[in-house]
Amino acid sequence: MVGGFYIWTYTYHLIRSSSLKFKAIKAENALKKPNMDLLDANEKSHLLQHDDTENQMIKVCEVSSWSKIARTLNKIVEELLAPPTIAAILGLIFGSIAWLKNLIIGSNAPLRVIQDTVKLLGDGTIPCITLILGGNLTQGLKKAKVKPMIIIAVVFVRYIFSPLLGILVLKAASKFGFLAADPLYKFVLMIQYTLPPAMNIGTMTQLFDVAQEECSVLFLWTYLAAAFALTIWSTIFMWLLF
């Protein structure tokens, strides 16, 4: 539940803001390219560019700090009112409060029809996510411009650095008494540091129409490496805990 809340709040916002910046940069570069030769050859164009730059700097200086704060607060409110954020917050509230949870979850819950409906929709999203991933992957192998070093770095961080960090974090938490003594509980926590990336990220890239092919290529290699990494690290975790 906490993982889903994190994905559909922070990760969703991160992909959304990054996609907007990427599209803005792409549009700006598209406008600059046709006029690049003319700007280099025409001195008047250089002067106009200089004047435009000065005007832009003046406009930026005129923006007060209060307007920046207002825009920041407005942006935060817009992000909080996004449907995934609202759904994640409601799910966290209903899952954390016992009497609200009993209204929906359980065979005797009065509003159990909501749980049944959400379960049906959730079961349908799994094959849909797989189809999106596979559809992007068929194009991603040809179009994606992901360098091999980037793939190696992602796999290294996900399956070597992250599990080692997880062991250190859990060892420290156990030493200070923040964790129960149950080794199975600790094993489940350690496994979380070795899992491949969430497939919901691929759905988000498809939603905002940015980096679908690159994301699918990274998913391909990380999930291939996961077959070996999960086996090796599960053996190491059991050796450390049991």
JSON list of C-alpha atoms in Angstrom, two decimals:
[
{"chain": "A", "resi": 1, "resn": "MET", "atom": "CA", "xyz": [0.00, 0.00, 0.00]},
{"chain": "A", "resi": 2, "resn": "VAL", "atom": "CA", "xyz": [2.80, 2.41, 0.90]},
{"chain": "A", "resi": 3, "resn": "GLY", "atom": "CA", "xyz": [4.60, 1.51, -2.33]},
{"chain": "A", "resi": 4, "resn": "GLY", "atom": "CA", "xyz": [1.52, 2.26, -4.42]},
{"chain": "A", "resi": 5, "resn": "PHE", "atom": "CA", "xyz": [1.05, 5.57, -2.58]},
{"chain": "A", "resi": 6, "resn": "TYR", "atom": "CA", "xyz": [4.67, 6.52, -3.33]},
{"chain": "A", "resi": 7, "resn": "ILE", "atom": "CA", "xyz": [4.43, 5.54, -7.00]},
{"chain": "A", "resi": 8, "resn": "TRP", "atom": "CA", "xyz": [1.20, 7.39, -7.73]},
{"chain": "A", "resi": 9, "resn": "THR", "atom": "CA", "xyz": [2.21, 10.55, -5.87]},
{"chain": "A", "resi": 10, "resn": "TYR", "atom": "CA", "xyz": [5.94, 11.28, -6.08]},
{"chain": "A", "resi": 11, "resn": "THR", "atom": "CA", "xyz": [6.80, 9.15, -9.12]},
{"chain": "A", "resi": 12, "resn": "TYR", "atom": "CA", "xyz": [3.69, 10.27, -11.02]},
{"chain": "A", "resi": 13, "resn": "HIS", "atom": "CA", "xyz": [4.53, 13.93, -10.33]},
{"chain": "A", "resi": 14, "resn": "LEU", "atom": "CA", "xyz": [8.18, 13.39, -11.29]},
{"chain": "A", "resi": 15, "resn": "ILE", "atom": "CA", "xyz": [7.32, 11.84, -14.66]},
{"chain": "A", "resi": 16, "resn": "ARG", "atom": "CA", "xyz": [4.66, 14.44, -15.34]},
{"chain": "A", "resi": 17, "resn": "SER", "atom": "CA", "xyz": [6.94, 17.43, -14.64]},
{"chain": "A", "resi": 18, "resn": "SER", "atom": "CA", "xyz": [9.85, 15.86, -16.53]},
{"chain": "A", "resi": 19, "resn": "SER", "atom": "CA", "xyz": [7.64, 15.21, -19.57]},
{"chain": "A", "resi": 20, "resn": "LEU", "atom": "CA", "xyz": [6.52, 18.84, -19.63]},
{"chain": "A", "resi": 21, "resn": "LYS", "atom": "CA", "xyz": [10.12, 20.08, -19.46]},
{"chain": "A", "resi": 22, "resn": "PHE", "atom": "CA", "xyz": [11.21, 17.63, -22.17]},
{"chain": "A", "resi": 23, "resn": "LYS", "atom": "CA", "xyz": [8.42, 18.68, -24.53]},
{"chain": "A", "resi": 24, "resn": "ALA", "atom": "CA", "xyz": [9.17, 22.37, -23.92]},
{"chain": "A", "resi": 25, "resn": "ILE", "atom": "CA", "xyz": [12.87, 21.90, -24.70]},
{"chain": "A", "resi": 26, "resn": "LYS", "atom": "CA", "xyz": [12.03, 19.85, -27.79]},
{"chain": "A", "resi": 27, "resn": "ALA", "atom": "CA", "xyz": [9.65, 22.54, -29.07]},
{"chain": "A", "resi": 28, "resn": "GLU", "atom": "CA", "xyz": [12.21, 25.27, -28.41]},
{"chain": "A", "resi": 29, "resn": "ASN", "atom": "CA", "xyz": [14.93, 23.40, -30.31]},
{"chain": "A", "resi": 30, "resn": "ALA", "atom": "CA", "xyz": [12.55, 22.82, -33.22]},
{"chain": "A", "resi": 31, "resn": "LEU", "atom": "CA", "xyz": [11.92, 26.56, -33.49]},
{"chain": "A", "resi": 32, "resn": "LYS", "atom": "CA", "xyz": [15.61, 27.46, -33.33]},
{"chain": "A", "resi": 33, "resn": "LYS", "atom": "CA", "xyz": [16.93, 25.06, -35.97]},
{"chain": "A", "resi": 34, "resn": "PRO", "atom": "CA", "xyz": [15.37, 26.60, -39.13]},
{"chain": "A", "resi": 35, "resn": "ASN", "atom": "CA", "xyz": [16.69, 30.06, -38.26]},
{"chain": "A", "resi": 36, "resn": "MET", "atom": "CA", "xyz": [20.16, 29.06, -37.07]},
{"chain": "A", "resi": 37, "resn": "ASP", "atom": "CA", "xyz": [22.02, 29.92, -40.29]},
{"chain": "A", "resi": 38, "resn": "LEU", "atom": "CA", "xyz": [20.21, 33.21, -40.73]},
{"chain": "A", "resi": 39, "resn": "LEU", "atom": "CA", "xyz": [20.94, 34.27, -37.19]},
{"chain": "A", "resi": 40, "resn": "ASP", "atom": "CA", "xyz": [24.64, 33.57, -37.63]},
{"chain": "A", "resi": 41, "resn": "ALA", "atom": "CA", "xyz": [24.85, 35.61, -40.83]},
{"chain": "A", "resi": 42, "resn": "ASN", "atom": "CA", "xyz": [22.68, 38.58, -39.91]},
{"chain": "A", "resi": 43, "resn": "GLU", "atom": "CA", "xyz": [24.07, 41.15, -37.47]},
{"chain": "A", "resi": 44, "resn": "LYS", "atom": "CA", "xyz": [20.67, 42.72, -36.99]},
{"chain": "A", "resi": 45, "resn": "SER", "atom": "CA", "xyz": [19.33, 39.42, -35.83]},
{"chain": "A", "resi": 46, "resn": "HIS", "atom": "CA", "xyz": [22.11, 39.32, -33.24]},
{"chain": "A", "resi": 47, "resn": "LEU", "atom": "CA", "xyz": [21.07, 42.75, -32.01]},
{"chain": "A", "resi": 48, "resn": "LEU", "atom": "CA", "xyz": [17.44, 41.69, -31.83]},
{"chain": "A", "resi": 49, "resn": "GLN", "atom": "CA", "xyz": [18.47, 38.61, -29.90]},
{"chain": "A", "resi": 50, "resn": "HIS", "atom": "CA", "xyz": [20.43, 40.80, -27.51]},
{"chain": "A", "resi": 51, "resn": "ASP", "atom": "CA", "xyz": [17.45, 43.12, -27.01]},
{"chain": "A", "resi": 52, "resn": "ASP", "atom": "CA", "xyz": [15.11, 40.18, -26.47]},
{"chain": "A", "resi": 53, "resn": "THR", "atom": "CA", "xyz": [17.48, 38.74, -23.88]},
{"chain": "A", "resi": 54, "resn": "GLU", "atom": "CA", "xyz": [17.60, 42.05, -22.02]},
{"chain": "A", "resi": 55, "resn": "ASN", "atom": "CA", "xyz": [13.80, 42.33, -22.11]},
{"chain": "A", "resi": 56, "resn": "GLN", "atom": "CA", "xyz": [13.43, 38.84, -20.78]},
{"chain": "A", "resi": 57, "resn": "MET", "atom": "CA", "xyz": [15.87, 39.57, -17.95]},
{"chain": "A", "resi": 58, "resn": "ILE", "atom": "CA", "xyz": [13.91, 42.71, -17.04]},
{"chain": "A", "resi": 59, "resn": "LYS", "atom": "CA", "xyz": [10.65, 40.78, -17.00]},
{"chain": "A", "resi": 60, "resn": "VAL", "atom": "CA", "xyz": [12.16, 38.10, -14.79]},
{"chain": "A", "resi": 61, "resn": "CYS", "atom": "CA", "xyz": [13.46, 40.71, -12.34]},
{"chain": "A", "resi": 62, "resn": "GLU", "atom": "CA", "xyz": [10.01, 42.29, -12.16]},
{"chain": "A", "resi": 63, "resn": "VAL", "atom": "CA", "xyz": [8.42, 39.11, -10.92]},
{"chain": "A", "resi": 64, "resn": "SER", "atom": "CA", "xyz": [7.95, 39.49, -7.19]},
{"chain": "A", "resi": 65, "resn": "SER", "atom": "CA", "xyz": [8.68, 36.83, -4.65]},
{"chain": "A", "resi": 66, "resn": "TRP", "atom": "CA", "xyz": [5.01, 36.72, -3.65]},
{"chain": "A", "resi": 67, "resn": "SER", "atom": "CA", "xyz": [3.94, 35.78, -7.16]},
{"chain": "A", "resi": 68, "resn": "LYS", "atom": "CA", "xyz": [6.53, 32.98, -7.18]},
{"chain": "A", "resi": 69, "resn": "ILE", "atom": "CA", "xyz": [5.18, 31.68, -3.88]},
{"chain": "A", "resi": 70, "resn": "ALA", "atom": "CA", "xyz": [1.62, 31.87, -5.22]},
{"chain": "A", "resi": 71, "resn": "ARG", "atom": "CA", "xyz": [2.56, 29.94, -8.35]},
{"chain": "A", "resi": 72, "resn": "THR", "atom": "CA", "xyz": [4.36, 27.31, -6.28]},
{"chain": "A", "resi": 73, "resn": "LEU", "atom": "CA", "xyz": [1.35, 26.87, -3.99]},
{"chain": "A", "resi": 74, "resn": "ASN", "atom": "CA", "xyz": [-0.96, 26.73, -6.99]},
{"chain": "A", "resi": 75, "resn": "LYS", "atom": "CA", "xyz": [1.20, 24.03, -8.56]},
{"chain": "A", "resi": 76, "resn": "ILE", "atom": "CA", "xyz": [1.19, 22.01, -5.33]},
{"chain": "A", "resi": 77, "resn": "VAL", "atom": "CA", "xyz": [-2.61, 22.22, -5.13]},
{"chain": "A", "resi": 78, "resn": "GLU", "atom": "CA", "xyz": [-2.92, 21.11, -8.77]},
{"chain": "A", "resi": 79, "resn": "GLU", "atom": "CA", "xyz": [-0.71, 18.10, -8.08]},
{"chain": "A", "resi": 80, "resn": "LEU", "atom": "CA", "xyz": [-2.67, 17.20, -4.96]},
{"chain": "A", "resi": 81, "resn": "LEU", "atom": "CA", "xyz": [-5.94, 17.37, -6.91]},
{"chain": "A", "resi": 82, "resn": "ALA", "atom": "CA", "xyz": [-4.67, 15.01, -9.62]},
{"chain": "A", "resi": 83, "resn": "PRO", "atom": "CA", "xyz": [-6.81, 11.82, -9.75]},
{"chain": "A", "resi": 84, "resn": "PRO", "atom": "CA", "xyz": [-3.94, 9.39, -8.92]},
{"chain": "A", "resi": 85, "resn": "THR", "atom": "CA", "xyz": [-2.93, 11.50, -5.92]},
{"chain": "A", "resi": 86, "resn": "ILE", "atom": "CA", "xyz": [-6.49, 11.67, -4.58]},
{"chain": "A", "resi": 87, "resn": "ALA", "atom": "CA", "xyz": [-6.94, 7.92, -5.09]},
{"chain": "A", "resi": 88, "resn": "ALA", "atom": "CA", "xyz": [-3.65, 7.16, -3.32]},
{"chain": "A", "resi": 89, "resn": "ILE", "atom": "CA", "xyz": [-4.54, 9.40, -0.36]},
{"chain": "A", "resi": 90, "resn": "LEU", "atom": "CA", "xyz": [-8.02, 7.86, -0.04]},
{"chain": "A", "resi": 91, "resn": "GLY", "atom": "CA", "xyz": [-6.54, 4.36, -0.23]},
{"chain": "A", "resi": 92, "resn": "LEU", "atom": "CA", "xyz": [-4.02, 5.20, 2.50]},
{"chain": "A", "resi": 93, "resn": "ILE", "atom": "CA", "xyz": [-6.75, 6.68, 4.74]},
{"chain": "A", "resi": 94, "resn": "PHE", "atom": "CA", "xyz": [-9.15, 3.74, 4.32]},
{"chain": "A", "resi": 95, "resn": "GLY", "atom": "CA", "xyz": [-6.35, 1.23, 4.78]},
{"chain": "A", "resi": 96, "resn": "SER", "atom": "CA", "xyz": [-5.01, 2.88, 7.93]},
{"chain": "A", "resi": 97, "resn": "ILE", "atom": "CA", "xyz": [-8.30, 3.49, 9.80]},
{"chain": "A", "resi": 98, "resn": "ALA", "atom": "CA", "xyz": [-9.86, 0.23, 11.02]},
{"chain": "A", "resi": 99, "resn": "TRP", "atom": "CA", "xyz": [-13.54, 1.20, 10.98]},
{"chain": "A", "resi": 100, "resn": "LEU", "atom": "CA", "xyz": [-13.29, 2.70, 7.48]},
{"chain": "A", "resi": 101, "resn": "LYS", "atom": "CA", "xyz": [-11.50, -0.42, 6.30]},
{"chain": "A", "resi": 102, "resn": "ASN", "atom": "CA", "xyz": [-14.26, -2.63, 7.75]},
{"chain": "A", "resi": 103, "resn": "LEU", "atom": "CA", "xyz": [-16.86, -0.71, 5.75]},
{"chain": "A", "resi": 104, "resn": "ILE", "atom": "CA", "xyz": [-15.35, -1.86, 2.44]},
{"chain": "A", "resi": 105, "resn": "ILE", "atom": "CA", "xyz": [-13.09, -4.87, 2.99]},
{"chain": "A", "resi": 106, "resn": "GLY", "atom": "CA", "xyz": [-14.48, -8.19, 4.17]},
{"chain": "A", "resi": 107, "resn": "SER", "atom": "CA", "xyz": [-17.29, -10.58, 3.28]},
{"chain": "A", "resi": 108, "resn": "ASN", "atom": "CA", "xyz": [-19.64, -8.89, 5.77]},
{"chain": "A", "resi": 109, "resn": "ALA", "atom": "CA", "xyz": [-18.69, -5.31, 4.88]},
{"chain": "A", "resi": 110, "resn": "PRO", "atom": "CA", "xyz": [-21.74, -3.18, 3.98]},
{"chain": "A", "resi": 111, "resn": "LEU", "atom": "CA", "xyz": [-19.92, -1.52, 1.08]},
{"chain": "A", "resi": 112, "resn": "ARG", "atom": "CA", "xyz": [-18.05, -4.60, -0.14]},
{"chain": "A", "resi": 113, "resn": "VAL", "atom": "CA", "xyz": [-19.37, -3.94, -3.66]},
{"chain": "A", "resi": 114, "resn": "ILE", "atom": "CA", "xyz": [-16.75, -1.16, -3.88]},
{"chain": "A", "resi": 115, "resn": "GLN", "atom": "CA", "xyz": [-13.98, -3.64, -3.13]},
{"chain": "A", "resi": 116, "resn": "ASP", "atom": "CA", "xyz": [-15.35, -6.12, -5.69]},
{"chain": "A", "resi": 117, "resn": "THR", "atom": "CA", "xyz": [-15.52, -3.39, -8.34]},
{"chain": "A", "resi": 118, "resn": "VAL", "atom": "CA", "xyz": [-12.01, -2.15, -7.65]},
{"chain": "A", "resi": 119, "resn": "LYS", "atom": "CA", "xyz": [-10.71, -5.73, -7.70]},
{"chain": "A", "resi": 120, "resn": "LEU", "atom": "CA", "xyz": [-12.28, -6.37, -11.11]},
{"chain": "A", "resi": 121, "resn": "LEU", "atom": "CA", "xyz": [-10.71, -3.19, -12.48]},
{"chain": "A", "resi": 122, "resn": "GLY", "atom": "CA", "xyz": [-7.38, -4.03, -10.88]},
{"chain": "A", "resi": 123, "resn": "ASP", "atom": "CA", "xyz": [-7.34, -7.52, -12.38]},
{"chain": "A", "resi": 124, "resn": "GLY", "atom": "CA", "xyz": [-7.93, -5.97, -15.79]},
{"chain": "A", "resi": 125, "resn": "THR", "atom": "CA", "xyz": [-5.06, -3.52, -15.49]},
{"chain": "A", "resi": 126, "resn": "ILE", "atom": "CA", "xyz": [-2.46, -6.28, -15.17]},
{"chain": "A", "resi": 127, "resn": "PRO", "atom": "CA", "xyz": [-2.83, -7.63, -18.75]},
{"chain": "A", "resi": 128, "resn": "CYS", "atom": "CA", "xyz": [-3.26, -4.06, -20.01]},
{"chain": "A", "resi": 129, "resn": "ILE", "atom": "CA", "xyz": [0.07, -3.01, -18.48]},
{"chain": "A", "resi": 130, "resn": "THR", "atom": "CA", "xyz": [1.72, -6.07, -20.01]},
{"chain": "A", "resi": 131, "resn": "LEU", "atom": "CA", "xyz": [0.28, -5.23, -23.45]},
{"chain": "A", "resi": 132, "resn": "ILE", "atom": "CA", "xyz": [1.49, -1.62, -23.16]},
{"chain": "A", "resi": 133, "resn": "LEU", "atom": "CA", "xyz": [4.95, -2.80, -22.17]},
{"chain": "A", "resi": 134, "resn": "GLY", "atom": "CA", "xyz": [5.12, -5.31, -25.02]},
{"chain": "A", "resi": 135, "resn": "GLY", "atom": "CA", "xyz": [3.78, -2.82, -27.58]},
{"chain": "A", "resi": 136, "resn": "ASN", "atom": "CA", "xyz": [6.37, -0.22, -26.62]},
{"chain": "A", "resi": 137, "resn": "LEU", "atom": "CA", "xyz": [9.11, -2.83, -26.54]},
{"chain": "A", "resi": 138, "resn": "THR", "atom": "CA", "xyz": [8.58, -3.83, -30.18]},
{"chain": "A", "resi": 139, "resn": "GLN", "atom": "CA", "xyz": [9.26, -0.22, -31.16]},
{"chain": "A", "resi": 140, "resn": "GLY", "atom": "CA", "xyz": [11.77, 0.49, -28.43]},
{"chain": "A", "resi": 141, "resn": "LEU", "atom": "CA", "xyz": [14.32, -2.04, -29.66]},
{"chain": "A", "resi": 142, "resn": "LYS", "atom": "CA", "xyz": [14.53, -0.09, -32.92]},
{"chain": "A", "resi": 143, "resn": "LYS", "atom": "CA", "xyz": [13.91, 3.52, -31.86]},
{"chain": "A", "resi": 144, "resn": "ALA", "atom": "CA", "xyz": [15.21, 3.79, -28.31]},
{"chain": "A", "resi": 145, "resn": "LYS", "atom": "CA", "xyz": [18.55, 5.55, -27.91]},
{"chain": "A", "resi": 146, "resn": "VAL", "atom": "CA", "xyz": [19.58, 4.07, -24.59]},
{"chain": "A", "resi": 147, "resn": "LYS", "atom": "CA", "xyz": [23.35, 3.66, -24.33]},
{"chain": "A", "resi": 148, "resn": "PRO", "atom": "CA", "xyz": [24.67, 0.35, -23.00]},
{"chain": "A", "resi": 149, "resn": "MET", "atom": "CA", "xyz": [26.42, 2.14, -20.14]},
{"chain": "A", "resi": 150, "resn": "ILE", "atom": "CA", "xyz": [23.08, 3.56, -18.96]},
{"chain": "A", "resi": 151, "resn": "ILE", "atom": "CA", "xyz": [21.54, 0.09, -18.94]},
{"chain": "A", "resi": 152, "resn": "ILE", "atom": "CA", "xyz": [24.53, -1.32, -17.05]},
{"chain": "A", "resi": 153, "resn": "ALA", "atom": "CA", "xyz": [24.35, 1.55, -14.53]},
{"chain": "A", "resi": 154, "resn": "VAL", "atom": "CA", "xyz": [20.62, 1.00, -13.93]},
{"chain": "A", "resi": 155, "resn": "VAL", "atom": "CA", "xyz": [21.11, -2.76, -13.45]},
{"chain": "A", "resi": 156, "resn": "PHE", "atom": "CA", "xyz": [24.07, -2.15, -11.13]},
{"chain": "A", "resi": 157, "resn": "VAL", "atom": "CA", "xyz": [22.16, 0.30, -8.93]},
{"chain": "A", "resi": 158, "resn": "ARG", "atom": "CA", "xyz": [19.02, -1.83, -8.87]},
{"chain": "A", "resi": 159, "resn": "TYR", "atom": "CA", "xyz": [20.55, -5.24, -8.17]},
{"chain": "A", "resi": 160, "resn": "ILE", "atom": "CA", "xyz": [23.90, -4.56, -6.47]},
{"chain": "A", "resi": 161, "resn": "PHE", "atom": "CA", "xyz": [23.91, -1.17, -4.76]},
{"chain": "A", "resi": 162, "resn": "SER", "atom": "CA", "xyz": [20.26, -1.23, -3.62]},
{"chain": "A", "resi": 163, "resn": "PRO", "atom": "CA", "xyz": [20.38, -4.71, -1.94]},
{"chain": "A", "resi": 164, "resn": "LEU", "atom": "CA", "xyz": [23.65, -3.83, -0.18]},
{"chain": "A", "resi": 165, "resn": "LEU", "atom": "CA", "xyz": [22.08, -0.60, 1.04]},
{"chain": "A", "resi": 166, "resn": "GLY", "atom": "CA", "xyz": [19.02, -2.55, 2.19]},
{"chain": "A", "resi": 167, "resn": "ILE", "atom": "CA", "xyz": [21.17, -4.91, 4.26]},
{"chain": "A", "resi": 168, "resn": "LEU", "atom": "CA", "xyz": [22.91, -1.97, 5.95]},
{"chain": "A", "resi": 169, "resn": "VAL", "atom": "CA", "xyz": [19.62, -0.18, 6.65]},
{"chain": "A", "resi": 170, "resn": "LEU", "atom": "CA", "xyz": [17.95, -3.26, 8.14]},
{"chain": "A", "resi": 171, "resn": "LYS", "atom": "CA", "xyz": [21.02, -4.15, 10.19]},
{"chain": "A", "resi": 172, "resn": "ALA", "atom": "CA", "xyz": [21.07, -0.63, 11.64]},
{"chain": "A", "resi": 173, "resn": "ALA", "atom": "CA", "xyz": [17.31, -0.69, 12.29]},
{"chain": "A", "resi": 174, "resn": "SER", "atom": "CA", "xyz": [17.60, -4.04, 14.06]},
{"chain": "A", "resi": 175, "resn": "LYS", "atom": "CA", "xyz": [20.50, -2.81, 16.16]},
{"chain": "A", "resi": 176, "resn": "PHE", "atom": "CA", "xyz": [18.50, 0.18, 17.40]},
{"chain": "A", "resi": 177, "resn": "GLY", "atom": "CA", "xyz": [15.41, -1.96, 18.06]},
{"chain": "A", "resi": 178, "resn": "PHE", "atom": "CA", "xyz": [13.14, -0.57, 15.34]},
{"chain": "A", "resi": 179, "resn": "LEU", "atom": "CA", "xyz": [12.37, -4.02, 13.84]},
{"chain": "A", "resi": 180, "resn": "ALA", "atom": "CA", "xyz": [10.79, -7.14, 15.23]},
{"chain": "A", "resi": 181, "resn": "ALA", "atom": "CA", "xyz": [13.00, -10.16, 15.82]},
{"chain": "A", "resi": 182, "resn": "ASP", "atom": "CA", "xyz": [11.10, -12.26, 13.26]},
{"chain": "A", "resi": 183, "resn": "PRO", "atom": "CA", "xyz": [13.62, -13.28, 10.54]},
{"chain": "A", "resi": 184, "resn": "LEU", "atom": "CA", "xyz": [10.84, -13.85, 7.97]},
{"chain": "A", "resi": 185, "resn": "TYR", "atom": "CA", "xyz": [9.69, -10.25, 8.41]},
{"chain": "A", "resi": 186, "resn": "LYS", "atom": "CA", "xyz": [13.25, -9.01, 7.85]},
{"chain": "A", "resi": 187, "resn": "PHE", "atom": "CA", "xyz": [13.60, -11.28, 4.82]},
{"chain": "A", "resi": 188, "resn": "VAL", "atom": "CA", "xyz": [10.51, -9.74, 3.20]},
{"chain": "A", "resi": 189, "resn": "LEU", "atom": "CA", "xyz": [11.88, -6.25, 3.85]},
{"chain": "A", "resi": 190, "resn": "MET", "atom": "CA", "xyz": [15.22, -7.15, 2.29]},
{"chain": "A", "resi": 191, "resn": "ILE", "atom": "CA", "xyz": [13.53, -8.59, -0.79]},
{"chain": "A", "resi": 192, "resn": "GLN", "atom": "CA", "xyz": [11.93, -5.20, -1.43]},
{"chain": "A", "resi": 193, "resn": "TYR", "atom": "CA", "xyz": [15.40, -3.81, -2.20]},
{"chain": "A", "resi": 194, "resn": "THR", "atom": "CA", "xyz": [15.94, -6.41, -4.94]},
{"chain": "A", "resi": 195, "resn": "LEU", "atom": "CA", "xyz": [12.69, -6.21, -6.88]},
{"chain": "A", "resi": 196, "resn": "PRO", "atom": "CA", "xyz": [12.66, -4.86, -10.47]},
{"chain": "A", "resi": 197, "resn": "PRO", "atom": "CA", "xyz": [11.12, -1.46, -11.27]},
{"chain": "A", "resi": 198, "resn": "ALA", "atom": "CA", "xyz": [7.34, -1.08, -11.01]},
{"chain": "A", "resi": 199, "resn": "MET", "atom": "CA", "xyz": [5.53, -1.67, -14.29]},
{"chain": "A", "resi": 200, "resn": "ASN", "atom": "CA", "xyz": [3.20, 1.23, -13.47]},
{"chain": "A", "resi": 201, "resn": "ILE", "atom": "CA", "xyz": [6.02, 3.55, -14.53]},
{"chain": "A", "resi": 202, "resn": "GLY", "atom": "CA", "xyz": [5.60, 2.27, -18.09]},
{"chain": "A", "resi": 203, "resn": "THR", "atom": "CA", "xyz": [1.91, 3.15, -17.90]},
{"chain": "A", "resi": 204, "resn": "MET", "atom": "CA", "xyz": [2.79, 6.68, -16.78]},
{"chain": "A", "resi": 205, "resn": "THR", "atom": "CA", "xyz": [5.23, 7.20, -19.66]},
{"chain": "A", "resi": 206, "resn": "GLN", "atom": "CA", "xyz": [2.51, 6.05, -22.06]},
{"chain": "A", "resi": 207, "resn": "LEU", "atom": "CA", "xyz": [0.02, 8.41, -20.40]},
{"chain": "A", "resi": 208, "resn": "PHE", "atom": "CA", "xyz": [2.27, 11.46, -20.88]},
{"chain": "A", "resi": 209, "resn": "ASP", "atom": "CA", "xyz": [3.62, 10.26, -24.27]},
{"chain": "A", "resi": 210, "resn": "VAL", "atom": "CA", "xyz": [7.31, 10.51, -23.41]},
{"chain": "A", "resi": 211, "resn": "ALA", "atom": "CA", "xyz": [10.19, 7.98, -23.25]},
{"chain": "A", "resi": 212, "resn": "GLN", "atom": "CA", "xyz": [7.95, 4.93, -23.77]},
{"chain": "A", "resi": 213, "resn": "GLU", "atom": "CA", "xyz": [10.52, 3.06, -25.86]},
{"chain": "A", "resi": 214, "resn": "GLU", "atom": "CA", "xyz": [13.43, 3.86, -23.55]},
{"chain": "A", "resi": 215, "resn": "CYS", "atom": "CA", "xyz": [11.43, 2.81, -20.50]},
{"chain": "A", "resi": 216, "resn": "SER", "atom": "CA", "xyz": [10.49, -0.48, -22.14]},
{"chain": "A", "resi": 217, "resn": "VAL", "atom": "CA", "xyz": [14.11, -1.25, -23.05]},
{"chain": "A", "resi": 218, "resn": "LEU", "atom": "CA", "xyz": [15.18, -0.62, -19.47]},
{"chain": "A", "resi": 219, "resn": "PHE", "atom": "CA", "xyz": [12.36, -2.85, -18.27]},
{"chain": "A", "resi": 220, "resn": "LEU", "atom": "CA", "xyz": [13.50, -5.60, -20.63]},
{"chain": "A", "resi": 221, "resn": "TRP", "atom": "CA", "xyz": [17.03, -5.74, -19.23]},
{"chain": "A", "resi": 222, "resn": "THR", "atom": "CA", "xyz": [16.08, -5.17, -15.59]},
{"chain": "A", "resi": 223, "resn": "TYR", "atom": "CA", "xyz": [13.50, -7.95, -15.65]},
{"chain": "A", "resi": 224, "resn": "LEU", "atom": "CA", "xyz": [15.94, -10.30, -17.37]},
{"chain": "A", "resi": 225, "resn": "ALA", "atom": "CA", "xyz": [18.53, -9.54, -14.71]},
{"chain": "A", "resi": 226, "resn": "ALA", "atom": "CA", "xyz": [15.89, -9.94, -11.99]},
{"chain": "A", "resi": 227, "resn": "ALA", "atom": "CA", "xyz": [15.64, -13.68, -12.69]},
{"chain": "A", "resi": 228, "resn": "PHE", "atom": "CA", "xyz": [19.25, -14.12, -11.57]},
{"chain": "A", "resi": 229, "resn": "ALA", "atom": "CA", "xyz": [19.44, -11.30, -9.01]},
{"chain": "A", "resi": 230, "resn": "LEU", "atom": "CA", "xyz": [16.39, -12.45, -7.01]},
{"chain": "A", "resi": 231, "resn": "THR", "atom": "CA", "xyz": [17.75, -16.00, -6.80]},
{"chain": "A", "resi": 232, "resn": "ILE", "atom": "CA", "xyz": [21.22, -14.93, -5.70]},
{"chain": "A", "resi": 233, "resn": "TRP", "atom": "CA", "xyz": [20.11, -12.30, -3.21]},
{"chain": "A", "resi": 234, "resn": "SER", "atom": "CA", "xyz": [17.38, -14.52, -1.74]},
{"chain": "A", "resi": 235, "resn": "THR", "atom": "CA", "xyz": [20.07, -17.09, -0.96]},
{"chain": "A", "resi": 236, "resn": "ILE", "atom": "CA", "xyz": [22.28, -14.41, 0.60]},
{"chain": "A", "resi": 237, "resn": "PHE", "atom": "CA", "xyz": [19.41, -13.01, 2.67]},
{"chain": "A", "resi": 238, "resn": "MET", "atom": "CA", "xyz": [18.45, -16.43, 3.99]},
{"chain": "A", "resi": 239, "resn": "TRP", "atom": "CA", "xyz": [22.10, -17.11, 4.86]},
{"chain": "A", "resi": 240, "resn": "LEU", "atom": "CA", "xyz": [22.26, -13.87, 6.82]},
{"chain": "A", "resi": 241, "resn": "LEU", "atom": "CA", "xyz": [18.95, -14.27, 8.65]},
{"chain": "A", "resi": 242, "resn": "PHE", "atom": "CA", "xyz": [18.35, -17.98, 9.23]}
]
